């Protein structure tokens, strides 16, 4: 009888524990389902709310929404473990230590994420803008959380870590609608400066993409060793900067040639040895001079 009583007592305790854990599991399941639904609604609501804010990129909106949801899911996980009697304080301490270890291990990756968020928030460049960042030059094709994709002018693909772009000055050549072109050309010292300036003015005035305001500025920038350097500063529509500057270079050269304005260029004379070779005329005159000295002048006798 005593053995049966002990068995019955054990069965009662087992059923009590089973009922307790069944209720805990049911409560945990309910918490998980409700939490999953609520976090999904919060994520979608966060994306919509951030999308209405002017200047917030859709990528950063989705990233922040996911971060909010994952943070809420961690809290829900702690609540579920609490249903089974697990000490949540120790869990939070373990999660904190794990987060610290992961942060140290992924320090470079986290730097790229932080830099990506700053690039998306501050927008120093956008898609299809031409930038220079350190040694990187090209057109931006995609801005991600970890890397930025850039295509160079010669067709090379660059995947640049965001931290490398964030830590250097960024020159954006496409952001503003206009750009100034500083044009210089050298003419010979014997040429007429005013005539050369008039020809350059005519070339620039014929370009429709050159802006009349601010007015082009013409001046002599330098008196170099072999040329007078003429300079001109004019403003162009940004989209036409390179085509216009190339056309002006060609047009100035052609109109200078037609009007007798010469563009000096360096000359180099190579000399072999210490004494330069004689000119052809001098070499031909030497035998004649020697023969004339050997002749006796009239009225004189040789000694």
PDB file of C-alpha atoms in Angstrom:
ATOM      1  CA  UNK A   1       0.000   0.000   0.000  1.00  0.00           C
ATOM      2  CA  UNK A   2       2.801   2.380   0.818  1.00  0.00           C
ATOM      3  CA  UNK A   3       4.349   1.729  -2.599  1.00  0.00           C
ATOM      4  CA  UNK A   4       1.056   2.483  -4.329  1.00  0.00           C
ATOM      5  CA  UNK A   5       0.739   5.667  -2.329  1.00  0.00           C
ATOM      6  CA  UNK A   6       4.220   6.784  -3.404  1.00  0.00           C
ATOM      7  CA  UNK A   7       3.452   5.989  -7.056  1.00  0.00           C
ATOM      8  CA  UNK A   8       0.213   7.944  -6.864  1.00  0.00           C
ATOM      9  CA  UNK A   9       2.021  10.864  -5.272  1.00  0.00           C
ATOM     10  CA  UNK A  10       4.659  10.866  -8.020  1.00  0.00           C
ATOM     11  CA  UNK A  11       1.978  10.723 -10.696  1.00  0.00           C
ATOM     12  CA  UNK A  12       0.177  13.622  -9.086  1.00  0.00           C
ATOM     13  CA  UNK A  13       3.350  15.691  -8.975  1.00  0.00           C
ATOM     14  CA  UNK A  14       4.163  14.775 -12.568  1.00  0.00           C
ATOM     15  CA  UNK A  15       0.698  15.758 -13.743  1.00  0.00           C
ATOM     16  CA  UNK A  16       0.984  18.985 -11.784  1.00  0.00           C
ATOM     17  CA  UNK A  17       4.346  19.791 -13.404  1.00  0.00           C
ATOM     18  CA  UNK A  18       3.040  18.770 -16.815  1.00  0.00           C
ATOM     19  CA  UNK A  19       0.055  21.038 -16.399  1.00  0.00           C
ATOM     20  CA  UNK A  20       2.309  23.864 -15.224  1.00  0.00           C
ATOM     21  CA  UNK A  21       4.692  23.560 -18.177  1.00  0.00           C
ATOM     22  CA  UNK A  22       1.797  23.074 -20.581  1.00  0.00           C
ATOM     23  CA  UNK A  23       0.292  26.316 -19.380  1.00  0.00           C
ATOM     24  CA  UNK A  24       3.722  27.964 -19.595  1.00  0.00           C
ATOM     25  CA  UNK A  25       4.196  26.667 -23.146  1.00  0.00           C
ATOM     26  CA  UNK A  26       0.732  27.852 -24.112  1.00  0.00           C
ATOM     27  CA  UNK A  27       1.440  31.253 -22.599  1.00  0.00           C
ATOM     28  CA  UNK A  28       4.802  31.420 -24.377  1.00  0.00           C
ATOM     29  CA  UNK A  29       3.158  30.505 -27.685  1.00  0.00           C
ATOM     30  CA  UNK A  30       0.498  33.159 -27.215  1.00  0.00           C
ATOM     31  CA  UNK A  31       3.150  35.757 -26.319  1.00  0.00           C
ATOM     32  CA  UNK A  32       5.192  34.795 -29.389  1.00  0.00           C
ATOM     33  CA  UNK A  33       2.237  34.971 -31.798  1.00  0.00           C
ATOM     34  CA  UNK A  34       0.980  38.272 -30.429  1.00  0.00           C
ATOM     35  CA  UNK A  35       4.514  39.680 -30.285  1.00  0.00           C
ATOM     36  CA  UNK A  36       5.273  38.585 -33.859  1.00  0.00           C
ATOM     37  CA  UNK A  37       2.120  40.261 -35.142  1.00  0.00           C
ATOM     38  CA  UNK A  38       2.696  43.447 -33.155  1.00  0.00           C
ATOM     39  CA  UNK A  39       6.366  43.742 -34.173  1.00  0.00           C
ATOM     40  CA  UNK A  40       5.408  43.277 -37.825  1.00  0.00           C
ATOM     41  CA  UNK A  41       2.835  46.041 -37.529  1.00  0.00           C
ATOM     42  CA  UNK A  42       5.377  48.285 -35.794  1.00  0.00           C
ATOM     43  CA  UNK A  43       7.941  47.608 -38.540  1.00  0.00           C
ATOM     44  CA  UNK A  44       5.519  48.511 -41.321  1.00  0.00           C
ATOM     45  CA  UNK A  45       4.306  51.555 -39.417  1.00  0.00           C
ATOM     46  CA  UNK A  46       7.890  52.729 -38.859  1.00  0.00           C
ATOM     47  CA  UNK A  47       8.669  52.436 -42.572  1.00  0.00           C
ATOM     48  CA  UNK A  48       5.562  54.422 -43.506  1.00  0.00           C
ATOM     49  CA  UNK A  49       6.240  57.083 -40.886  1.00  0.00           C
ATOM     50  CA  UNK A  50       9.872  57.541 -41.925  1.00  0.00           C
ATOM     51  CA  UNK A  51       8.939  57.554 -45.619  1.00  0.00           C
ATOM     52  CA  UNK A  52       6.736  60.589 -45.036  1.00  0.00           C
ATOM     53  CA  UNK A  53       9.677  62.541 -43.628  1.00  0.00           C
ATOM     54  CA  UNK A  54      11.378  64.556 -46.348  1.00  0.00           C
ATOM     55  CA  UNK A  55      15.020  63.646 -46.919  1.00  0.00           C
ATOM     56  CA  UNK A  56      14.895  60.185 -45.276  1.00  0.00           C
ATOM     57  CA  UNK A  57      16.129  57.508 -47.655  1.00  0.00           C
ATOM     58  CA  UNK A  58      13.972  54.381 -48.050  1.00  0.00           C
ATOM     59  CA  UNK A  59      16.982  52.167 -47.275  1.00  0.00           C
ATOM     60  CA  UNK A  60      17.601  53.784 -43.910  1.00  0.00           C
ATOM     61  CA  UNK A  61      13.848  53.653 -43.187  1.00  0.00           C
ATOM     62  CA  UNK A  62      13.779  49.867 -43.708  1.00  0.00           C
ATOM     63  CA  UNK A  63      16.973  49.419 -41.678  1.00  0.00           C
ATOM     64  CA  UNK A  64      15.654  51.360 -38.691  1.00  0.00           C
ATOM     65  CA  UNK A  65      12.309  49.557 -38.889  1.00  0.00           C
ATOM     66  CA  UNK A  66      14.034  46.164 -38.824  1.00  0.00           C
ATOM     67  CA  UNK A  67      16.229  47.283 -35.918  1.00  0.00           C
ATOM     68  CA  UNK A  68      13.123  48.279 -33.932  1.00  0.00           C
ATOM     69  CA  UNK A  69      11.448  44.947 -34.670  1.00  0.00           C
ATOM     70  CA  UNK A  70      14.483  42.872 -33.723  1.00  0.00           C
ATOM     71  CA  UNK A  71      14.820  44.802 -30.472  1.00  0.00           C
ATOM     72  CA  UNK A  72      11.185  44.088 -29.624  1.00  0.00           C
ATOM     73  CA  UNK A  73      11.639  40.403 -30.508  1.00  0.00           C
ATOM     74  CA  UNK A  74      14.548  40.166 -28.067  1.00  0.00           C
ATOM     75  CA  UNK A  75      12.307  41.546 -25.324  1.00  0.00           C
ATOM     76  CA  UNK A  76       9.606  39.029 -26.276  1.00  0.00           C
ATOM     77  CA  UNK A  77      12.162  36.205 -26.130  1.00  0.00           C
ATOM     78  CA  UNK A  78      13.113  37.227 -22.597  1.00  0.00           C
ATOM     79  CA  UNK A  79       9.411  37.250 -21.650  1.00  0.00           C
ATOM     80  CA  UNK A  80       8.959  33.749 -23.099  1.00  0.00           C
ATOM     81  CA  UNK A  81      11.909  32.401 -21.131  1.00  0.00           C
ATOM     82  CA  UNK A  82      10.447  34.010 -18.030  1.00  0.00           C
ATOM     83  CA  UNK A  83       7.317  31.875 -18.524  1.00  0.00           C
ATOM     84  CA  UNK A  84       9.452  28.785 -17.911  1.00  0.00           C
ATOM     85  CA  UNK A  85      10.992  30.154 -14.730  1.00  0.00           C
ATOM     86  CA  UNK A  86      14.323  31.175 -16.249  1.00  0.00           C
ATOM     87  CA  UNK A  87      16.045  34.034 -14.440  1.00  0.00           C
ATOM     88  CA  UNK A  88      15.794  36.942 -16.880  1.00  0.00           C
ATOM     89  CA  UNK A  89      18.491  38.960 -15.101  1.00  0.00           C
ATOM     90  CA  UNK A  90      21.143  36.390 -15.973  1.00  0.00           C
ATOM     91  CA  UNK A  91      19.840  36.239 -19.540  1.00  0.00           C
ATOM     92  CA  UNK A  92      20.118  40.002 -19.935  1.00  0.00           C
ATOM     93  CA  UNK A  93      23.668  39.914 -18.561  1.00  0.00           C
ATOM     94  CA  UNK A  94      24.584  37.136 -20.999  1.00  0.00           C
ATOM     95  CA  UNK A  95      23.022  39.048 -23.893  1.00  0.00           C
ATOM     96  CA  UNK A  96      24.966  42.147 -22.915  1.00  0.00           C
ATOM     97  CA  UNK A  97      28.233  40.224 -22.854  1.00  0.00           C
ATOM     98  CA  UNK A  98      27.444  38.575 -26.171  1.00  0.00           C
ATOM     99  CA  UNK A  99      26.604  41.942 -27.719  1.00  0.00           C
ATOM    100  CA  UNK A 100      29.915  43.364 -26.496  1.00  0.00           C
ATOM    101  CA  UNK A 101      31.870  40.410 -27.891  1.00  0.00           C
ATOM    102  CA  UNK A 102      30.070  40.595 -31.223  1.00  0.00           C
ATOM    103  CA  UNK A 103      30.642  44.341 -31.368  1.00  0.00           C
ATOM    104  CA  UNK A 104      34.386  43.922 -30.848  1.00  0.00           C
ATOM    105  CA  UNK A 105      34.582  41.111 -33.408  1.00  0.00           C
ATOM    106  CA  UNK A 106      32.599  43.061 -36.005  1.00  0.00           C
ATOM    107  CA  UNK A 107      34.114  46.455 -35.300  1.00  0.00           C
ATOM    108  CA  UNK A 108      35.005  47.156 -38.928  1.00  0.00           C
ATOM    109  CA  UNK A 109      31.617  45.973 -40.156  1.00  0.00           C
ATOM    110  CA  UNK A 110      29.808  48.109 -37.603  1.00  0.00           C
ATOM    111  CA  UNK A 111      31.878  51.102 -38.712  1.00  0.00           C
ATOM    112  CA  UNK A 112      30.702  50.522 -42.275  1.00  0.00           C
ATOM    113  CA  UNK A 113      27.089  50.294 -41.101  1.00  0.00           C
ATOM    114  CA  UNK A 114      27.404  53.506 -39.094  1.00  0.00           C
ATOM    115  CA  UNK A 115      29.064  55.248 -42.044  1.00  0.00           C
ATOM    116  CA  UNK A 116      26.357  53.941 -44.374  1.00  0.00           C
ATOM    117  CA  UNK A 117      23.655  55.353 -42.109  1.00  0.00           C
ATOM    118  CA  UNK A 118      25.409  58.731 -42.043  1.00  0.00           C
ATOM    119  CA  UNK A 119      25.808  58.743 -45.832  1.00  0.00           C
ATOM    120  CA  UNK A 120      22.138  57.899 -46.294  1.00  0.00           C
ATOM    121  CA  UNK A 121      21.047  60.505 -43.752  1.00  0.00           C
ATOM    122  CA  UNK A 122      23.281  63.424 -44.763  1.00  0.00           C
ATOM    123  CA  UNK A 123      23.310  62.615 -48.500  1.00  0.00           C
ATOM    124  CA  UNK A 124      26.717  64.042 -49.550  1.00  0.00           C
ATOM    125  CA  UNK A 125      26.105  62.195 -52.832  1.00  0.00           C
ATOM    126  CA  UNK A 126      23.200  60.491 -54.551  1.00  0.00           C
ATOM    127  CA  UNK A 127      22.715  57.847 -57.214  1.00  0.00           C
ATOM    128  CA  UNK A 128      24.201  58.789 -60.646  1.00  0.00           C
ATOM    129  CA  UNK A 129      26.330  61.619 -59.234  1.00  0.00           C
ATOM    130  CA  UNK A 130      30.038  61.840 -60.087  1.00  0.00           C
ATOM    131  CA  UNK A 131      32.227  62.059 -56.995  1.00  0.00           C
ATOM    132  CA  UNK A 132      35.869  62.090 -55.952  1.00  0.00           C
ATOM    133  CA  UNK A 133      36.655  60.574 -52.546  1.00  0.00           C
ATOM    134  CA  UNK A 134      40.353  60.157 -51.913  1.00  0.00           C
ATOM    135  CA  UNK A 135      41.719  58.040 -54.756  1.00  0.00           C
ATOM    136  CA  UNK A 136      38.234  56.933 -55.866  1.00  0.00           C
ATOM    137  CA  UNK A 137      36.545  58.702 -58.775  1.00  0.00           C
ATOM    138  CA  UNK A 138      33.388  57.643 -60.551  1.00  0.00           C
ATOM    139  CA  UNK A 139      29.607  57.647 -60.800  1.00  0.00           C
ATOM    140  CA  UNK A 140      27.636  56.366 -57.804  1.00  0.00           C
ATOM    141  CA  UNK A 141      25.349  53.464 -58.739  1.00  0.00           C
ATOM    142  CA  UNK A 142      24.168  52.138 -55.366  1.00  0.00           C
ATOM    143  CA  UNK A 143      24.457  53.168 -51.715  1.00  0.00           C
ATOM    144  CA  UNK A 144      24.169  50.247 -49.305  1.00  0.00           C
ATOM    145  CA  UNK A 145      24.576  49.820 -45.571  1.00  0.00           C
ATOM    146  CA  UNK A 146      28.007  48.208 -45.948  1.00  0.00           C
ATOM    147  CA  UNK A 147      29.408  49.351 -49.304  1.00  0.00           C
ATOM    148  CA  UNK A 148      28.827  51.882 -52.071  1.00  0.00           C
ATOM    149  CA  UNK A 149      29.023  50.770 -55.712  1.00  0.00           C
ATOM    150  CA  UNK A 150      30.873  53.152 -58.055  1.00  0.00           C
ATOM    151  CA  UNK A 151      31.564  52.921 -61.808  1.00  0.00           C
ATOM    152  CA  UNK A 152      34.679  54.748 -63.027  1.00  0.00           C
ATOM    153  CA  UNK A 153      34.860  56.725 -66.267  1.00  0.00           C
ATOM    154  CA  UNK A 154      36.850  53.906 -67.909  1.00  0.00           C
ATOM    155  CA  UNK A 155      34.243  51.277 -67.019  1.00  0.00           C
ATOM    156  CA  UNK A 156      35.695  49.769 -63.830  1.00  0.00           C
ATOM    157  CA  UNK A 157      33.459  48.609 -60.965  1.00  0.00           C
ATOM    158  CA  UNK A 158      34.434  49.682 -57.437  1.00  0.00           C
ATOM    159  CA  UNK A 159      32.781  48.382 -54.275  1.00  0.00           C
ATOM    160  CA  UNK A 160      33.982  50.886 -51.679  1.00  0.00           C
ATOM    161  CA  UNK A 161      33.448  50.303 -47.931  1.00  0.00           C
ATOM    162  CA  UNK A 162      31.315  53.094 -46.537  1.00  0.00           C
ATOM    163  CA  UNK A 163      33.861  53.922 -43.839  1.00  0.00           C
ATOM    164  CA  UNK A 164      36.494  54.672 -46.511  1.00  0.00           C
ATOM    165  CA  UNK A 165      34.137  57.225 -48.088  1.00  0.00           C
ATOM    166  CA  UNK A 166      32.981  58.753 -44.819  1.00  0.00           C
ATOM    167  CA  UNK A 167      36.511  59.375 -43.498  1.00  0.00           C
ATOM    168  CA  UNK A 168      37.748  61.433 -46.481  1.00  0.00           C
ATOM    169  CA  UNK A 169      36.579  64.720 -48.045  1.00  0.00           C
ATOM    170  CA  UNK A 170      34.037  64.091 -50.807  1.00  0.00           C
ATOM    171  CA  UNK A 171      34.028  66.238 -53.953  1.00  0.00           C
ATOM    172  CA  UNK A 172      30.662  66.070 -55.706  1.00  0.00           C
ATOM    173  CA  UNK A 173      30.969  67.297 -59.290  1.00  0.00           C
ATOM    174  CA  UNK A 174      27.284  66.752 -60.119  1.00  0.00           C
ATOM    175  CA  UNK A 175      25.422  68.327 -57.203  1.00  0.00           C
ATOM    176  CA  UNK A 176      25.319  71.963 -58.396  1.00  0.00           C
ATOM    177  CA  UNK A 177      23.713  72.993 -61.724  1.00  0.00           C
ATOM    178  CA  UNK A 178      26.685  75.080 -62.929  1.00  0.00           C
ATOM    179  CA  UNK A 179      30.475  74.830 -62.908  1.00  0.00           C
ATOM    180  CA  UNK A 180      33.311  77.236 -63.662  1.00  0.00           C
ATOM    181  CA  UNK A 181      35.915  76.335 -66.247  1.00  0.00           C
ATOM    182  CA  UNK A 182      39.370  77.902 -65.940  1.00  0.00           C
ATOM    183  CA  UNK A 183      40.808  78.016 -69.455  1.00  0.00           C
ATOM    184  CA  UNK A 184      44.439  78.953 -70.194  1.00  0.00           C
ATOM    185  CA  UNK A 185      46.408  79.162 -73.427  1.00  0.00           C
ATOM    186  CA  UNK A 186      49.875  80.494 -74.218  1.00  0.00           C
ATOM    187  CA  UNK A 187      50.722  82.825 -77.125  1.00  0.00           C
ATOM    188  CA  UNK A 188      54.017  84.092 -78.492  1.00  0.00           C
ATOM    189  CA  UNK A 189      55.476  87.303 -77.058  1.00  0.00           C
ATOM    190  CA  UNK A 190      55.307  88.871 -80.505  1.00  0.00           C
ATOM    191  CA  UNK A 191      51.554  88.320 -80.899  1.00  0.00           C
ATOM    192  CA  UNK A 192      48.864  90.897 -80.164  1.00  0.00           C
ATOM    193  CA  UNK A 193      47.279  90.133 -76.772  1.00  0.00           C
ATOM    194  CA  UNK A 194      44.100  92.112 -77.455  1.00  0.00           C
ATOM    195  CA  UNK A 195      43.597  90.333 -80.771  1.00  0.00           C
ATOM    196  CA  UNK A 196      44.027  86.945 -79.092  1.00  0.00           C
ATOM    197  CA  UNK A 197      41.517  87.870 -76.379  1.00  0.00           C
ATOM    198  CA  UNK A 198      39.025  89.025 -79.021  1.00  0.00           C
ATOM    199  CA  UNK A 199      39.304  85.684 -80.818  1.00  0.00           C
ATOM    200  CA  UNK A 200      38.791  83.751 -77.568  1.00  0.00           C
ATOM    201  CA  UNK A 201      35.771  85.916 -76.709  1.00  0.00           C
ATOM    202  CA  UNK A 202      34.220  85.085 -80.060  1.00  0.00           C
ATOM    203  CA  UNK A 203      34.708  81.348 -79.535  1.00  0.00           C
ATOM    204  CA  UNK A 204      33.187  81.423 -76.046  1.00  0.00           C
ATOM    205  CA  UNK A 205      30.266  83.610 -77.128  1.00  0.00           C
ATOM    206  CA  UNK A 206      29.405  81.084 -79.852  1.00  0.00           C
ATOM    207  CA  UNK A 207      28.871  78.314 -77.275  1.00  0.00           C
ATOM    208  CA  UNK A 208      25.189  78.155 -76.238  1.00  0.00           C
ATOM    209  CA  UNK A 209      25.948  76.275 -72.997  1.00  0.00           C
ATOM    210  CA  UNK A 210      28.266  79.009 -71.695  1.00  0.00           C
ATOM    211  CA  UNK A 211      26.308  81.138 -69.243  1.00  0.00           C
ATOM    212  CA  UNK A 212      26.248  84.919 -69.784  1.00  0.00           C
ATOM    213  CA  UNK A 213      25.987  85.552 -66.056  1.00  0.00           C
ATOM    214  CA  UNK A 214      28.449  85.663 -64.347  1.00  0.00           C
ATOM    215  CA  UNK A 215      30.259  87.243 -67.273  1.00  0.00           C
ATOM    216  CA  UNK A 216      33.413  85.533 -68.551  1.00  0.00           C
ATOM    217  CA  UNK A 217      36.611  86.986 -67.101  1.00  0.00           C
ATOM    218  CA  UNK A 218      39.692  87.480 -69.310  1.00  0.00           C
ATOM    219  CA  UNK A 219      43.172  88.320 -68.011  1.00  0.00           C
ATOM    220  CA  UNK A 220      46.895  87.616 -68.426  1.00  0.00           C
ATOM    221  CA  UNK A 221      47.733  85.069 -65.768  1.00  0.00           C
ATOM    222  CA  UNK A 222      51.482  84.689 -66.283  1.00  0.00           C
ATOM    223  CA  UNK A 223      54.478  85.901 -68.269  1.00  0.00           C
ATOM    224  CA  UNK A 224      56.197  82.567 -68.717  1.00  0.00           C
ATOM    225  CA  UNK A 225      59.643  81.824 -70.145  1.00  0.00           C
ATOM    226  CA  UNK A 226      58.466  81.288 -73.707  1.00  0.00           C
ATOM    227  CA  UNK A 227      54.823  82.390 -73.760  1.00  0.00           C
ATOM    228  CA  UNK A 228      52.287  84.893 -72.501  1.00  0.00           C
ATOM    229  CA  UNK A 229      49.650  82.855 -70.664  1.00  0.00           C
ATOM    230  CA  UNK A 230      46.121  84.098 -71.327  1.00  0.00           C
ATOM    231  CA  UNK A 231      43.395  82.978 -68.932  1.00  0.00           C
ATOM    232  CA  UNK A 232      39.627  82.947 -69.117  1.00  0.00           C
ATOM    233  CA  UNK A 233      37.087  81.944 -66.482  1.00  0.00           C
ATOM    234  CA  UNK A 234      33.552  81.209 -67.597  1.00  0.00           C
ATOM    235  CA  UNK A 235      30.567  79.299 -66.221  1.00  0.00           C
ATOM    236  CA  UNK A 236      28.946  76.323 -67.934  1.00  0.00           C
ATOM    237  CA  UNK A 237      25.909  74.144 -67.355  1.00  0.00           C
ATOM    238  CA  UNK A 238      27.133  71.199 -65.331  1.00  0.00           C
ATOM    239  CA  UNK A 239      25.814  68.589 -67.743  1.00  0.00           C
ATOM    240  CA  UNK A 240      27.779  70.176 -70.617  1.00  0.00           C
ATOM    241  CA  UNK A 241      31.048  70.860 -68.788  1.00  0.00           C
ATOM    242  CA  UNK A 242      33.341  68.402 -70.540  1.00  0.00           C
ATOM    243  CA  UNK A 243      31.881  68.632 -74.080  1.00  0.00           C
ATOM    244  CA  UNK A 244      32.020  72.433 -74.039  1.00  0.00           C
ATOM    245  CA  UNK A 245      35.573  72.626 -72.673  1.00  0.00           C
ATOM    246  CA  UNK A 246      36.794  70.196 -75.346  1.00  0.00           C
ATOM    247  CA  UNK A 247      35.076  72.092 -78.154  1.00  0.00           C
ATOM    248  CA  UNK A 248      36.536  75.392 -76.963  1.00  0.00           C
ATOM    249  CA  UNK A 249      40.057  73.940 -76.909  1.00  0.00           C
ATOM    250  CA  UNK A 250      39.732  72.832 -80.522  1.00  0.00           C
ATOM    251  CA  UNK A 251      38.020  76.021 -81.702  1.00  0.00           C
ATOM    252  CA  UNK A 252      40.664  78.297 -80.139  1.00  0.00           C
ATOM    253  CA  UNK A 253      43.484  76.347 -81.795  1.00  0.00           C
ATOM    254  CA  UNK A 254      41.795  76.516 -85.196  1.00  0.00           C
ATOM    255  CA  UNK A 255      41.001  80.237 -85.031  1.00  0.00           C
ATOM    256  CA  UNK A 256      44.523  81.042 -83.792  1.00  0.00           C
ATOM    257  CA  UNK A 257      45.983  79.226 -86.792  1.00  0.00           C
ATOM    258  CA  UNK A 258      43.758  81.179 -89.192  1.00  0.00           C
ATOM    259  CA  UNK A 259      44.703  84.545 -87.676  1.00  0.00           C
ATOM    260  CA  UNK A 260      48.438  84.021 -87.257  1.00  0.00           C
ATOM    261  CA  UNK A 261      48.460  83.640 -83.470  1.00  0.00           C
ATOM    262  CA  UNK A 262      51.155  81.128 -82.577  1.00  0.00           C
ATOM    263  CA  UNK A 263      51.132  78.885 -79.522  1.00  0.00           C
ATOM    264  CA  UNK A 264      54.763  78.369 -78.396  1.00  0.00           C
ATOM    265  CA  UNK A 265      56.034  74.975 -77.458  1.00  0.00           C
ATOM    266  CA  UNK A 266      59.387  73.862 -75.993  1.00  0.00           C
ATOM    267  CA  UNK A 267      62.339  73.191 -78.341  1.00  0.00           C
ATOM    268  CA  UNK A 268      65.174  70.856 -77.384  1.00  0.00           C
ATOM    269  CA  UNK A 269      68.602  70.825 -79.120  1.00  0.00           C
ATOM    270  CA  UNK A 270      70.721  67.720 -78.632  1.00  0.00           C
ATOM    271  CA  UNK A 271      74.537  68.177 -78.789  1.00  0.00           C
ATOM    272  CA  UNK A 272      77.049  65.344 -78.957  1.00  0.00           C
ATOM    273  CA  UNK A 273      80.392  66.189 -77.329  1.00  0.00           C
ATOM    274  CA  UNK A 274      81.880  69.478 -76.128  1.00  0.00           C
ATOM    275  CA  UNK A 275      82.090  71.232 -79.522  1.00  0.00           C
ATOM    276  CA  UNK A 276      78.967  71.543 -81.635  1.00  0.00           C
ATOM    277  CA  UNK A 277      79.267  70.360 -85.244  1.00  0.00           C
ATOM    278  CA  UNK A 278      79.856  73.167 -87.801  1.00  0.00           C
ATOM    279  CA  UNK A 279      77.013  74.438 -89.905  1.00  0.00           C
ATOM    280  CA  UNK A 280      77.012  73.308 -93.553  1.00  0.00           C
ATOM    281  CA  UNK A 281      77.870  76.834 -94.810  1.00  0.00           C
ATOM    282  CA  UNK A 282      80.772  77.181 -92.379  1.00  0.00           C
ATOM    283  CA  UNK A 283      82.159  73.771 -93.294  1.00  0.00           C
ATOM    284  CA  UNK A 284      82.088  74.654 -97.005  1.00  0.00           C
ATOM    285  CA  UNK A 285      83.778  78.034 -96.434  1.00  0.00           C
ATOM    286  CA  UNK A 286      86.803  76.662 -94.536  1.00  0.00           C
ATOM    287  CA  UNK A 287      88.670  75.147 -97.548  1.00  0.00           C
ATOM    288  CA  UNK A 288      88.211  78.384 -99.521  1.00  0.00           C
ATOM    289  CA  UNK A 289      89.620  80.496 -96.706  1.00  0.00           C
ATOM    290  CA  UNK A 290      92.638  78.233 -96.367  1.00  0.00           C
ATOM    291  CA  UNK A 291      93.344  78.402-100.121  1.00  0.00           C
ATOM    292  CA  UNK A 292      93.121  82.200-100.111  1.00  0.00           C
ATOM    293  CA  UNK A 293      95.686  82.469 -97.322  1.00  0.00           C
ATOM    294  CA  UNK A 294      98.175  80.335 -99.282  1.00  0.00           C
ATOM    295  CA  UNK A 295      98.141  82.711-102.306  1.00  0.00           C
ATOM    296  CA  UNK A 296     100.801  85.493-102.440  1.00  0.00           C
ATOM    297  CA  UNK A 297      99.405  89.033-102.751  1.00  0.00           C
ATOM    298  CA  UNK A 298     100.538  91.043-105.837  1.00  0.00           C
ATOM    299  CA  UNK A 299     103.709  93.039-105.332  1.00  0.00           C
ATOM    300  CA  UNK A 300     105.071  90.863-102.577  1.00  0.00           C
ATOM    301  CA  UNK A 301     107.623  88.119-102.583  1.00  0.00           C
ATOM    302  CA  UNK A 302     107.765  85.144-100.458  1.00  0.00           C
ATOM    303  CA  UNK A 303     110.534  85.066 -97.938  1.00  0.00           C
TER     304      UNK A 303
END
